[in-house]
Coordinates of C-alpha atoms in Angstrom, one line a residue:
X28 CA 142.1 46.3 131.2
X29 CA 144.5 48.9 129.9
X30 CA 143.4 52.4 130.3
X31 CA 143.9 55.1 127.6
X32 CA 146.6 57.7 128.4
X33 CA 145.2 60.1 125.8
X34 CA 142.3 60.8 123.5
X35 CA 143.2 60.7 119.9
X36 CA 141.4 63.0 117.4
X37 CA 142.1 63.4 113.7
X38 CA 142.5 66.8 112.2
X39 CA 143.5 68.1 108.8
X40 CA 147.2 67.5 109.5
X41 CA 146.8 64.0 111.1
X42 CA 146.2 62.5 114.5
X43 CA 146.5 64.6 117.7
X44 CA 146.9 63.1 121.2
X45 CA 145.0 65.0 123.9
X46 CA 145.2 64.3 127.6
X47 CA 142.4 62.1 129.0
X48 CA 142.7 62.8 132.7
X49 CA 141.0 65.6 134.6
X50 CA 144.3 67.0 135.7
X51 CA 145.9 66.7 132.2
X52 CA 142.9 68.4 130.6
X53 CA 142.8 71.2 133.2
X54 CA 146.5 71.9 132.8
X55 CA 146.3 71.9 129.0
X56 CA 143.3 74.3 128.8
X57 CA 143.9 78.0 128.5
X58 CA 143.7 79.6 132.0
X59 CA 140.5 81.4 131.1
X60 CA 138.7 78.1 130.5
X61 CA 139.7 76.3 133.6
X62 CA 137.0 77.6 135.9
X63 CA 134.3 76.5 133.5
X64 CA 136.0 73.1 133.2
X65 CA 136.3 72.7 137.0
X66 CA 132.7 73.6 137.5
X67 CA 131.4 71.1 135.0
X68 CA 133.6 68.3 136.2
X69 CA 132.6 68.9 139.8
X70 CA 128.9 68.8 139.0
X71 CA 128.9 65.9 136.5
X72 CA 127.4 62.5 137.1
X73 CA 130.0 59.8 136.9
X74 CA 128.3 58.3 133.8
X75 CA 128.7 61.6 132.0
X76 CA 132.4 62.1 132.7
X77 CA 133.8 60.3 129.6
X78 CA 131.9 62.4 127.1
X79 CA 132.4 65.6 129.2
X80 CA 136.2 65.0 129.3
X81 CA 136.4 64.3 125.6
X82 CA 134.4 67.5 124.8
X83 CA 136.7 69.6 127.0
X84 CA 139.9 67.9 125.6
X85 CA 138.7 68.9 122.1
X86 CA 138.9 72.6 123.2
X87 CA 142.6 72.3 124.0
X88 CA 144.6 74.4 121.5
X89 CA 146.8 72.3 119.1
X90 CA 149.4 73.0 116.5
X91 CA 146.8 72.1 113.8
X92 CA 144.2 74.7 114.8
X93 CA 145.3 77.2 112.1
X94 CA 145.0 74.6 109.3
X95 CA 141.6 73.5 110.6
X96 CA 140.4 77.2 110.8
X97 CA 141.7 77.8 107.3
X98 CA 139.8 74.8 105.9
X99 CA 136.6 75.8 107.7
X100 CA 136.8 79.3 106.3
X101 CA 137.4 78.0 102.8
X102 CA 134.3 75.8 103.0
X103 CA 132.2 78.6 104.5
X104 CA 133.2 80.7 101.5
X105 CA 131.9 78.0 99.2
X106 CA 135.2 76.4 98.1
X107 CA 134.6 72.7 98.4
X108 CA 137.6 71.6 96.4
X109 CA 139.2 68.5 97.9
X110 CA 136.1 67.8 100.1
X111 CA 134.5 64.4 99.9
X112 CA 130.9 64.1 100.8
X113 CA 129.5 61.0 102.4
X114 CA 127.1 60.4 99.5
X115 CA 130.2 60.3 97.2
X116 CA 131.9 57.4 99.0
X117 CA 131.0 53.8 99.8
X118 CA 130.3 52.6 103.3
X119 CA 133.3 50.2 103.5
X120 CA 134.9 52.2 106.2
X121 CA 131.9 51.5 108.4
X122 CA 132.3 47.8 108.2
X123 CA 133.3 46.0 111.4
X124 CA 134.7 43.1 109.6

C-alpha cells in the first residue's frame, strides 16, 4: 500500500501540501511550538497518531494564512458575501458514487 507523503488541506487560495511525518511536521513548525508537539507525540497512543499529526500539521504556517485570516475577519464582521451555506446547496458532493 502506498503511503501519503503529505497531508493536503484546502484553503481559500487552493490546496496546500503539509508534511505528514513526525520529522517533517516538527521541522516545519515554528520553533516555539516544537516542544509542545514533541511532548504530545511522545505521549500519544499509536491509534491516536494520525489525527494528532494532522492537527499539528494544520498549525504549520502557509502562504495562504493571510487570505484565510482576512476571510475569517470579514465573516466575523458580518460580511457573508460570497459565502455559501450548506443549507443553500445540494448534497451531491457527499455522494460516494
